[in-house]
Amino acid sequence: MSRLVELRNCRRVYDNGRIIALDDVSFSVARGDFIGITGPSGSGKSTLLDVLCGLEEPSVGEVLFDGEVVRGRADWARLRAERIGFVFQSFYLIPSLTVAENIEIAMLWQGVSARDRRDRVAQLLERLGLSARGRQHPLQLSGGERQRVAIARALANRPTLIVADEPTGSLDSRSSADIINLLEELQHGGEITVVIVTHDKEIAARCDRRVELVDGRIVSDLRGPIPAVPTEVCA
Ligand SMILES: Nc1ncnc2c1ncn2[C@@H]1O[C@H](COP(=O)(O)OP(=O)(O)OP(=O)(O)O)[C@@H](O)[C@H]1O
Ligand SMILES: [Mg+2]
Protein backbone atom coordinates (compact mmCIF):
# COMPACT_ATOMS: atom_id res chain seq x y z
CA MET A 1 0.00 0.00 0.00
CA SER A 2 1.37 3.42 -0.84
CA ARG A 3 2.05 5.96 1.85
CA LEU A 4 -0.33 8.85 2.10
CA VAL A 5 1.18 10.62 5.12
CA GLU A 6 4.47 9.96 6.83
CA LEU A 7 5.95 11.39 10.02
CA ARG A 8 9.74 11.12 10.20
CA ASN A 9 11.27 11.37 13.65
CA CYS A 10 8.73 13.90 14.82
CA ARG A 11 9.07 15.49 18.18
CA ARG A 12 6.68 18.09 19.53
CA VAL A 13 7.47 19.92 22.73
CA TYR A 14 5.62 22.61 24.64
CA ASP A 15 6.51 24.94 27.46
CA ASN A 16 10.16 25.41 26.38
CA GLY A 17 10.70 21.68 26.14
CA ARG A 18 9.34 20.86 29.59
CA ILE A 19 6.42 18.97 28.03
CA ILE A 20 7.21 16.36 25.40
CA ALA A 21 3.91 15.65 23.66
CA LEU A 22 5.44 13.58 20.85
CA ASP A 23 8.77 11.91 21.37
CA ASP A 24 10.62 10.99 18.16
CA VAL A 25 7.66 9.40 16.43
CA SER A 26 8.02 7.81 13.01
CA PHE A 27 4.73 6.67 11.63
CA SER A 28 3.05 6.37 8.28
CA VAL A 29 -0.53 6.19 7.13
CA ALA A 30 -1.06 4.03 4.07
CA ARG A 31 -3.76 4.79 1.52
CA GLY A 32 -6.94 3.00 2.51
CA ASP A 33 -5.93 2.60 6.16
CA PHE A 34 -8.64 2.72 8.84
CA ILE A 35 -6.58 3.54 11.93
CA GLY A 36 -7.63 3.90 15.54
CA ILE A 37 -5.22 5.83 17.77
CA THR A 38 -5.59 5.05 21.45
CA GLY A 39 -3.72 5.79 24.66
CA PRO A 40 -4.17 7.44 28.04
CA SER A 41 -5.17 11.07 28.41
CA GLY A 42 -2.16 13.27 27.71
CA SER A 43 -0.30 10.57 25.78
CA GLY A 44 -0.11 12.70 22.63
CA LYS A 45 -3.00 11.38 20.51
CA SER A 46 -4.38 14.78 19.49
CA THR A 47 -0.87 16.11 18.97
CA LEU A 48 -0.10 13.20 16.65
CA LEU A 49 -3.29 13.86 14.69
CA ASP A 50 -2.59 17.59 14.52
CA VAL A 51 0.97 17.05 13.31
CA LEU A 52 -0.36 14.58 10.74
CA CYS A 53 -2.44 17.28 9.12
CA GLY A 54 -0.28 20.32 9.78
CA LEU A 55 -2.44 21.92 12.47
CA GLU A 56 0.68 21.68 14.63
CA GLU A 57 4.23 21.88 13.34
CA PRO A 58 6.69 19.34 14.73
CA SER A 59 9.46 20.95 16.81
CA VAL A 60 11.84 18.48 15.15
CA GLY A 61 11.29 16.12 12.22
CA GLU A 62 9.31 16.31 9.03
CA VAL A 63 5.96 15.32 7.60
CA LEU A 64 5.43 14.04 4.07
CA PHE A 65 2.10 14.05 2.28
CA ASP A 66 1.91 11.97 -0.90
CA GLY A 67 5.66 11.45 -0.72
CA GLU A 68 6.58 15.15 -0.55
CA VAL A 69 7.81 17.02 2.49
CA VAL A 70 5.25 19.68 3.41
CA ARG A 71 6.82 22.95 4.47
CA GLY A 72 5.05 26.02 5.63
CA ARG A 73 1.56 27.05 6.57
CA ALA A 74 0.38 27.93 3.08
CA ASP A 75 1.07 24.41 1.75
CA TRP A 76 -0.64 22.85 4.73
CA ALA A 77 -3.63 25.17 4.40
CA ARG A 78 -4.05 24.16 0.77
CA LEU A 79 -3.69 20.46 1.57
CA ARG A 80 -6.23 20.71 4.37
CA ALA A 81 -8.71 22.54 2.19
CA GLU A 82 -8.37 20.19 -0.76
CA ARG A 83 -7.42 16.80 0.65
CA ILE A 84 -8.33 16.49 4.32
CA GLY A 85 -11.71 16.39 6.08
CA PHE A 86 -12.00 17.02 9.83
CA VAL A 87 -14.39 15.65 12.42
CA PHE A 88 -14.16 16.71 16.08
CA GLN A 89 -15.83 15.71 19.31
CA SER A 90 -17.66 19.01 19.53
CA PHE A 91 -18.98 19.17 15.93
CA TYR A 92 -18.14 22.89 15.35
CA LEU A 93 -21.29 23.55 13.36
CA ILE A 94 -22.44 27.15 12.94
CA PRO A 95 -25.74 27.45 14.82
CA SER A 96 -27.12 30.35 12.79
CA LEU A 97 -26.77 28.45 9.49
CA THR A 98 -29.02 25.64 8.29
CA VAL A 99 -27.70 22.10 7.99
CA ALA A 100 -27.39 22.51 4.20
CA GLU A 101 -25.50 25.79 4.61
CA ASN A 102 -23.14 24.24 7.17
CA ILE A 103 -22.18 21.66 4.55
CA GLU A 104 -22.03 24.12 1.68
CA ILE A 105 -19.74 26.52 3.51
CA ALA A 106 -16.83 24.06 3.19
CA MET A 107 -16.99 24.47 -0.61
CA LEU A 108 -17.28 28.25 -0.77
CA TRP A 109 -13.58 28.93 -1.17
CA GLN A 110 -12.84 25.93 -3.34
CA GLY A 111 -14.13 27.27 -6.63
CA VAL A 112 -17.14 24.93 -6.72
CA SER A 113 -19.98 26.54 -8.69
CA ALA A 114 -23.22 27.36 -6.89
CA ARG A 115 -25.01 24.67 -8.85
CA ASP A 116 -22.44 21.98 -8.05
CA ARG A 117 -22.49 23.04 -4.40
CA ARG A 118 -26.25 22.55 -4.30
CA ASP A 119 -25.98 19.15 -6.00
CA ARG A 120 -23.22 17.98 -3.67
CA VAL A 121 -25.12 19.13 -0.58
CA ALA A 122 -28.19 17.20 -1.74
CA GLN A 123 -26.10 14.07 -2.41
CA LEU A 124 -24.37 14.29 0.96
CA LEU A 125 -27.63 14.83 2.85
CA GLU A 126 -29.05 11.78 1.15
CA ARG A 127 -25.96 9.66 1.71
CA LEU A 128 -25.87 10.51 5.41
CA GLY A 129 -29.59 10.00 5.95
CA LEU A 130 -30.22 13.72 6.54
CA SER A 131 -32.42 14.59 3.58
CA ALA A 132 -35.27 15.74 5.80
CA ARG A 133 -32.94 17.96 7.84
CA GLY A 134 -31.39 20.30 5.27
CA ARG A 135 -33.42 23.35 6.27
CA GLN A 136 -33.18 22.80 9.99
CA HIS A 137 -30.56 24.33 12.26
CA PRO A 138 -27.95 22.34 14.19
CA LEU A 139 -29.58 22.99 17.56
CA GLN A 140 -32.74 21.23 16.34
CA LEU A 141 -30.78 18.00 15.81
CA SER A 142 -29.60 15.21 18.09
CA GLY A 143 -25.88 14.82 18.81
CA GLY A 144 -25.61 11.88 16.41
CA GLU A 145 -27.31 13.88 13.66
CA ARG A 146 -25.04 16.86 14.29
CA GLN A 147 -22.01 14.63 13.94
CA ARG A 148 -23.40 13.30 10.66
CA VAL A 149 -23.69 16.89 9.42
CA ALA A 150 -20.07 17.44 10.45
CA ILE A 151 -19.08 14.33 8.50
CA ALA A 152 -21.03 15.57 5.46
CA ARG A 153 -19.14 18.87 5.73
CA ALA A 154 -15.84 16.97 6.02
CA LEU A 155 -16.70 15.05 2.83
CA ALA A 156 -17.84 18.07 0.83
CA ASN A 157 -14.51 18.67 -0.91
CA ARG A 158 -14.01 14.95 -1.60
CA PRO A 159 -10.99 14.51 0.66
CA THR A 160 -8.41 11.74 0.47
CA LEU A 161 -8.04 11.63 4.25
CA ILE A 162 -10.53 12.00 7.10
CA VAL A 163 -9.11 12.73 10.55
CA ALA A 164 -11.40 12.48 13.53
CA ASP A 165 -10.48 13.41 17.11
CA GLU A 166 -12.83 11.62 19.52
CA PRO A 167 -15.71 11.80 17.03
CA THR A 168 -17.99 9.85 19.35
CA GLY A 169 -16.82 11.45 22.60
CA SER A 170 -20.08 13.38 23.06
CA LEU A 171 -22.43 10.65 21.84
CA ASP A 172 -24.34 7.78 23.44
CA SER A 173 -23.34 4.25 22.49
CA ARG A 174 -25.97 3.88 19.78
CA SER A 175 -25.12 7.12 18.00
CA SER A 176 -21.43 6.26 18.38
CA ALA A 177 -22.01 2.94 16.62
CA ASP A 178 -23.85 4.78 13.80
CA ILE A 179 -20.97 7.19 13.33
CA ILE A 180 -18.38 4.43 13.24
CA ASN A 181 -20.50 2.39 10.81
CA LEU A 182 -20.62 5.44 8.62
CA LEU A 183 -16.85 6.06 8.73
CA GLU A 184 -16.28 2.38 8.03
CA GLU A 185 -18.62 2.47 5.02
CA LEU A 186 -16.83 5.50 3.63
CA GLN A 187 -13.48 3.85 3.96
CA HIS A 188 -14.71 0.57 2.47
CA GLY A 189 -16.06 2.60 -0.42
CA GLY A 190 -12.45 2.81 -1.57
CA GLU A 191 -10.67 6.09 -1.85
CA ILE A 192 -10.88 7.45 1.68
CA THR A 193 -8.31 6.87 4.41
CA VAL A 194 -9.55 7.34 7.98
CA VAL A 195 -7.59 8.11 11.16
CA ILE A 196 -9.62 8.22 14.38
CA VAL A 197 -8.43 9.14 17.86
CA THR A 198 -10.57 7.37 20.42
CA HIS A 199 -10.72 6.40 24.08
CA ASP A 200 -13.32 3.80 23.26
CA LYS A 201 -11.91 0.26 23.09
CA GLU A 202 -14.88 -1.03 21.11
CA ILE A 203 -14.31 1.58 18.44
CA ALA A 204 -10.60 0.86 18.34
CA ALA A 205 -11.43 -2.83 17.95
CA ARG A 206 -13.39 -2.01 14.80
CA CYS A 207 -10.37 -0.39 13.15
CA ASP A 208 -8.16 -2.33 10.71
CA ARG A 209 -5.08 -0.94 12.39
CA ARG A 210 -4.63 0.13 16.01
CA VAL A 211 -1.85 2.43 17.16
CA GLU A 212 -1.28 2.92 20.88
CA LEU A 213 0.56 5.88 22.37
CA VAL A 214 2.06 6.18 25.84
CA ASP A 215 4.01 9.27 26.93
CA GLY A 216 4.32 10.56 23.38
CA ARG A 217 5.67 7.32 21.94
CA ILE A 218 4.05 4.61 19.83
CA VAL A 219 4.12 1.46 21.94
CA SER A 220 2.16 -0.77 19.57
CA ASP A 221 0.96 -0.70 15.98
CA LEU A 222 -1.16 -3.70 15.07
CA ARG A 223 -3.01 -4.63 11.92
CA GLY A 224 -5.88 -7.05 11.48
CA PRO A 225 -8.63 -8.26 13.76
CA ILE A 226 -8.12 -8.33 17.51
CA PRO A 227 -7.45 -11.93 18.62
CA ALA A 228 -10.42 -13.39 20.48
CA VAL A 229 -10.04 -13.51 24.26
CA PRO A 230 -10.40 -17.13 25.44
CA THR A 231 -13.62 -17.51 27.39
CA GLU A 232 -12.63 -20.76 29.10
CA VAL A 233 -9.62 -21.34 31.23
CA CYS A 234 -7.95 -24.69 30.58
CA ALA A 235 -7.39 -26.82 33.65
N1 LIG B 1 -0.88 23.82 23.24
C1 LIG B 1 -0.31 23.16 24.25
N2 LIG B 1 0.44 23.80 25.15
C2 LIG B 1 1.06 23.14 26.16
N3 LIG B 1 0.95 21.80 26.35
C3 LIG B 1 0.22 21.11 25.48
C4 LIG B 1 -0.46 21.74 24.39
N4 LIG B 1 -1.13 20.79 23.69
C5 LIG B 1 -0.89 19.63 24.31
N5 LIG B 1 -0.08 19.81 25.37
C6 LIG B 1 0.41 18.76 26.27
O1 LIG B 1 0.97 17.74 25.48
C7 LIG B 1 0.64 16.45 26.01
C8 LIG B 1 -0.13 15.65 24.97
O2 LIG B 1 -1.38 16.27 24.77
P1 LIG B 1 -2.49 15.71 23.78
O3 LIG B 1 -3.57 16.72 23.75
O4 LIG B 1 -1.87 15.33 22.50
O5 LIG B 1 -2.95 14.37 24.54
P2 LIG B 1 -4.16 13.40 24.23
O6 LIG B 1 -3.60 12.02 24.21
O7 LIG B 1 -4.91 13.87 23.03
O8 LIG B 1 -5.06 13.57 25.54
P3 LIG B 1 -6.67 13.46 25.72
O9 LIG B 1 -6.99 12.01 25.64
O10 LIG B 1 -6.88 14.02 27.10
O11 LIG B 1 -7.30 14.28 24.65
C9 LIG B 1 -0.13 16.72 27.29
O12 LIG B 1 0.78 16.69 28.36
C10 LIG B 1 -0.68 18.11 27.08
O13 LIG B 1 -0.89 18.76 28.31
MG1 LIG C 1 -6.86 14.63 22.76
Coordinates of C-alpha atoms and ligand atoms in Angstrom, one line a residue:
M1 CA 0.0 0.0 0.0
S2 CA 1.4 3.4 -0.8
R3 CA 2.0 6.0 1.8
L4 CA -0.3 8.9 2.1
V5 CA 1.2 10.6 5.1
E6 CA 4.5 10.0 6.8
L7 CA 6.0 11.4 10.0
R8 CA 9.7 11.1 10.2
N9 CA 11.3 11.4 13.7
C10 CA 8.7 13.9 14.8
R11 CA 9.1 15.5 18.2
R12 CA 6.7 18.1 19.5
V13 CA 7.5 19.9 22.7
Y14 CA 5.6 22.6 24.6
D15 CA 6.5 24.9 27.5
N16 CA 10.2 25.4 26.4
G17 CA 10.7 21.7 26.1
R18 CA 9.3 20.9 29.6
I19 CA 6.4 19.0 28.0
I20 CA 7.2 16.4 25.4
A21 CA 3.9 15.7 23.7
L22 CA 5.4 13.6 20.8
D23 CA 8.8 11.9 21.4
D24 CA 10.6 11.0 18.2
V25 CA 7.7 9.4 16.4
S26 CA 8.0 7.8 13.0
F27 CA 4.7 6.7 11.6
S28 CA 3.0 6.4 8.3
V29 CA -0.5 6.2 7.1
A30 CA -1.1 4.0 4.1
R31 CA -3.8 4.8 1.5
G32 CA -6.9 3.0 2.5
D33 CA -5.9 2.6 6.2
F34 CA -8.6 2.7 8.8
I35 CA -6.6 3.5 11.9
G36 CA -7.6 3.9 15.5
I37 CA -5.2 5.8 17.8
T38 CA -5.6 5.1 21.5
G39 CA -3.7 5.8 24.7
P40 CA -4.2 7.4 28.0
S41 CA -5.2 11.1 28.4
G42 CA -2.2 13.3 27.7
S43 CA -0.3 10.6 25.8
G44 CA -0.1 12.7 22.6
K45 CA -3.0 11.4 20.5
S46 CA -4.4 14.8 19.5
T47 CA -0.9 16.1 19.0
L48 CA -0.1 13.2 16.6
L49 CA -3.3 13.9 14.7
D50 CA -2.6 17.6 14.5
V51 CA 1.0 17.1 13.3
L52 CA -0.4 14.6 10.7
C53 CA -2.4 17.3 9.1
G54 CA -0.3 20.3 9.8
L55 CA -2.4 21.9 12.5
E56 CA 0.7 21.7 14.6
E57 CA 4.2 21.9 13.3
P58 CA 6.7 19.3 14.7
S59 CA 9.5 21.0 16.8
V60 CA 11.8 18.5 15.2
G61 CA 11.3 16.1 12.2
E62 CA 9.3 16.3 9.0
V63 CA 6.0 15.3 7.6
L64 CA 5.4 14.0 4.1
F65 CA 2.1 14.0 2.3
D66 CA 1.9 12.0 -0.9
G67 CA 5.7 11.5 -0.7
E68 CA 6.6 15.1 -0.6
V69 CA 7.8 17.0 2.5
V70 CA 5.2 19.7 3.4
R71 CA 6.8 22.9 4.5
G72 CA 5.1 26.0 5.6
R73 CA 1.6 27.0 6.6
A74 CA 0.4 27.9 3.1
D75 CA 1.1 24.4 1.7
W76 CA -0.6 22.9 4.7
A77 CA -3.6 25.2 4.4
R78 CA -4.0 24.2 0.8
L79 CA -3.7 20.5 1.6
R80 CA -6.2 20.7 4.4
A81 CA -8.7 22.5 2.2
E82 CA -8.4 20.2 -0.8
R83 CA -7.4 16.8 0.6
I84 CA -8.3 16.5 4.3
G85 CA -11.7 16.4 6.1
F86 CA -12.0 17.0 9.8
V87 CA -14.4 15.6 12.4
F88 CA -14.2 16.7 16.1
Q89 CA -15.8 15.7 19.3
S90 CA -17.7 19.0 19.5
F91 CA -19.0 19.2 15.9
Y92 CA -18.1 22.9 15.4
L93 CA -21.3 23.6 13.4
I94 CA -22.4 27.2 12.9
P95 CA -25.7 27.5 14.8
S96 CA -27.1 30.3 12.8
L97 CA -26.8 28.5 9.5
T98 CA -29.0 25.6 8.3
V99 CA -27.7 22.1 8.0
A100 CA -27.4 22.5 4.2
E101 CA -25.5 25.8 4.6
N102 CA -23.1 24.2 7.2
I103 CA -22.2 21.7 4.6
E104 CA -22.0 24.1 1.7
I105 CA -19.7 26.5 3.5
A106 CA -16.8 24.1 3.2
M107 CA -17.0 24.5 -0.6
L108 CA -17.3 28.3 -0.8
W109 CA -13.6 28.9 -1.2
Q110 CA -12.8 25.9 -3.3
G111 CA -14.1 27.3 -6.6
V112 CA -17.1 24.9 -6.7
S113 CA -20.0 26.5 -8.7
A114 CA -23.2 27.4 -6.9
R115 CA -25.0 24.7 -8.9
D116 CA -22.4 22.0 -8.0
R117 CA -22.5 23.0 -4.4
R118 CA -26.3 22.5 -4.3
D119 CA -26.0 19.1 -6.0
R120 CA -23.2 18.0 -3.7
V121 CA -25.1 19.1 -0.6
A122 CA -28.2 17.2 -1.7
Q123 CA -26.1 14.1 -2.4
L124 CA -24.4 14.3 1.0
L125 CA -27.6 14.8 2.9
E126 CA -29.0 11.8 1.1
R127 CA -26.0 9.7 1.7
L128 CA -25.9 10.5 5.4
G129 CA -29.6 10.0 6.0
L130 CA -30.2 13.7 6.5
S131 CA -32.4 14.6 3.6
A132 CA -35.3 15.7 5.8
R133 CA -32.9 18.0 7.8
G134 CA -31.4 20.3 5.3
R135 CA -33.4 23.4 6.3
Q136 CA -33.2 22.8 10.0
H137 CA -30.6 24.3 12.3
P138 CA -27.9 22.3 14.2
L139 CA -29.6 23.0 17.6
Q140 CA -32.7 21.2 16.3
L141 CA -30.8 18.0 15.8
S142 CA -29.6 15.2 18.1
G143 CA -25.9 14.8 18.8
G144 CA -25.6 11.9 16.4
E145 CA -27.3 13.9 13.7
R146 CA -25.0 16.9 14.3
Q147 CA -22.0 14.6 13.9
R148 CA -23.4 13.3 10.7
V149 CA -23.7 16.9 9.4
A150 CA -20.1 17.4 10.4
I151 CA -19.1 14.3 8.5
A152 CA -21.0 15.6 5.5
R153 CA -19.1 18.9 5.7
A154 CA -15.8 17.0 6.0
L155 CA -16.7 15.1 2.8
A156 CA -17.8 18.1 0.8
N157 CA -14.5 18.7 -0.9
R158 CA -14.0 14.9 -1.6
P159 CA -11.0 14.5 0.7
T160 CA -8.4 11.7 0.5
L161 CA -8.0 11.6 4.3
I162 CA -10.5 12.0 7.1
V163 CA -9.1 12.7 10.5
A164 CA -11.4 12.5 13.5
D165 CA -10.5 13.4 17.1
E166 CA -12.8 11.6 19.5
P167 CA -15.7 11.8 17.0
T168 CA -18.0 9.8 19.4
G169 CA -16.8 11.4 22.6
S170 CA -20.1 13.4 23.1
L171 CA -22.4 10.7 21.8
D172 CA -24.3 7.8 23.4
S173 CA -23.3 4.3 22.5
R174 CA -26.0 3.9 19.8
S175 CA -25.1 7.1 18.0
S176 CA -21.4 6.3 18.4
A177 CA -22.0 2.9 16.6
D178 CA -23.8 4.8 13.8
I179 CA -21.0 7.2 13.3
I180 CA -18.4 4.4 13.2
N181 CA -20.5 2.4 10.8
L182 CA -20.6 5.4 8.6
L183 CA -16.9 6.1 8.7
E184 CA -16.3 2.4 8.0
E185 CA -18.6 2.5 5.0
L186 CA -16.8 5.5 3.6
Q187 CA -13.5 3.8 4.0
H188 CA -14.7 0.6 2.5
G189 CA -16.1 2.6 -0.4
G190 CA -12.5 2.8 -1.6
E191 CA -10.7 6.1 -1.8
I192 CA -10.9 7.4 1.7
T193 CA -8.3 6.9 4.4
V194 CA -9.5 7.3 8.0
V195 CA -7.6 8.1 11.2
I196 CA -9.6 8.2 14.4
V197 CA -8.4 9.1 17.9
T198 CA -10.6 7.4 20.4
H199 CA -10.7 6.4 24.1
D200 CA -13.3 3.8 23.3
K201 CA -11.9 0.3 23.1
E202 CA -14.9 -1.0 21.1
I203 CA -14.3 1.6 18.4
A204 CA -10.6 0.9 18.3
A205 CA -11.4 -2.8 17.9
R206 CA -13.4 -2.0 14.8
C207 CA -10.4 -0.4 13.1
D208 CA -8.2 -2.3 10.7
R209 CA -5.1 -0.9 12.4
R210 CA -4.6 0.1 16.0
V211 CA -1.9 2.4 17.2
E212 CA -1.3 2.9 20.9
L213 CA 0.6 5.9 22.4
V214 CA 2.1 6.2 25.8
D215 CA 4.0 9.3 26.9
G216 CA 4.3 10.6 23.4
R217 CA 5.7 7.3 21.9
I218 CA 4.1 4.6 19.8
V219 CA 4.1 1.5 21.9
S220 CA 2.2 -0.8 19.6
D221 CA 1.0 -0.7 16.0
L222 CA -1.2 -3.7 15.1
R223 CA -3.0 -4.6 11.9
G224 CA -5.9 -7.1 11.5
P225 CA -8.6 -8.3 13.8
I226 CA -8.1 -8.3 17.5
P227 CA -7.4 -11.9 18.6
A228 CA -10.4 -13.4 20.5
V229 CA -10.0 -13.5 24.3
P230 CA -10.4 -17.1 25.4
T231 CA -13.6 -17.5 27.4
E232 CA -12.6 -20.8 29.1
V233 CA -9.6 -21.3 31.2
C234 CA -7.9 -24.7 30.6
A235 CA -7.4 -26.8 33.6
Ligands
LIG1 N1 -0.9 23.8 23.2 C1 -0.3 23.2 24.3 N2 0.4 23.8 25.2 C2 1.1 23.1 26.2 N3 1.0 21.8 26.4 C3 0.2 21.1 25.5 C4 -0.5 21.7 24.4 N4 -1.1 20.8 23.7 C5 -0.9 19.6 24.3 N5 -0.1 19.8 25.4 C6 0.4 18.8 26.3 O1 1.0 17.7 25.5 C7 0.6 16.5 26.0 C8 -0.1 15.6 25.0 O2 -1.4 16.3 24.8 P1 -2.5 15.7 23.8 O3 -3.6 16.7 23.8 O4 -1.9 15.3 22.5 O5 -3.0 14.4 24.5 P2 -4.2 13.4 24.2 O6 -3.6 12.0 24.2 O7 -4.9 13.9 23.0 O8 -5.1 13.6 25.5 P3 -6.7 13.5 25.7 O9 -7.0 12.0 25.6 O10 -6.9 14.0 27.1 O11 -7.3 14.3 24.7 C9 -0.1 16.7 27.3 O12 0.8 16.7 28.4 C10 -0.7 18.1 27.1 O13 -0.9 18.8 28.3
MG2 MG -6.9 14.6 22.8

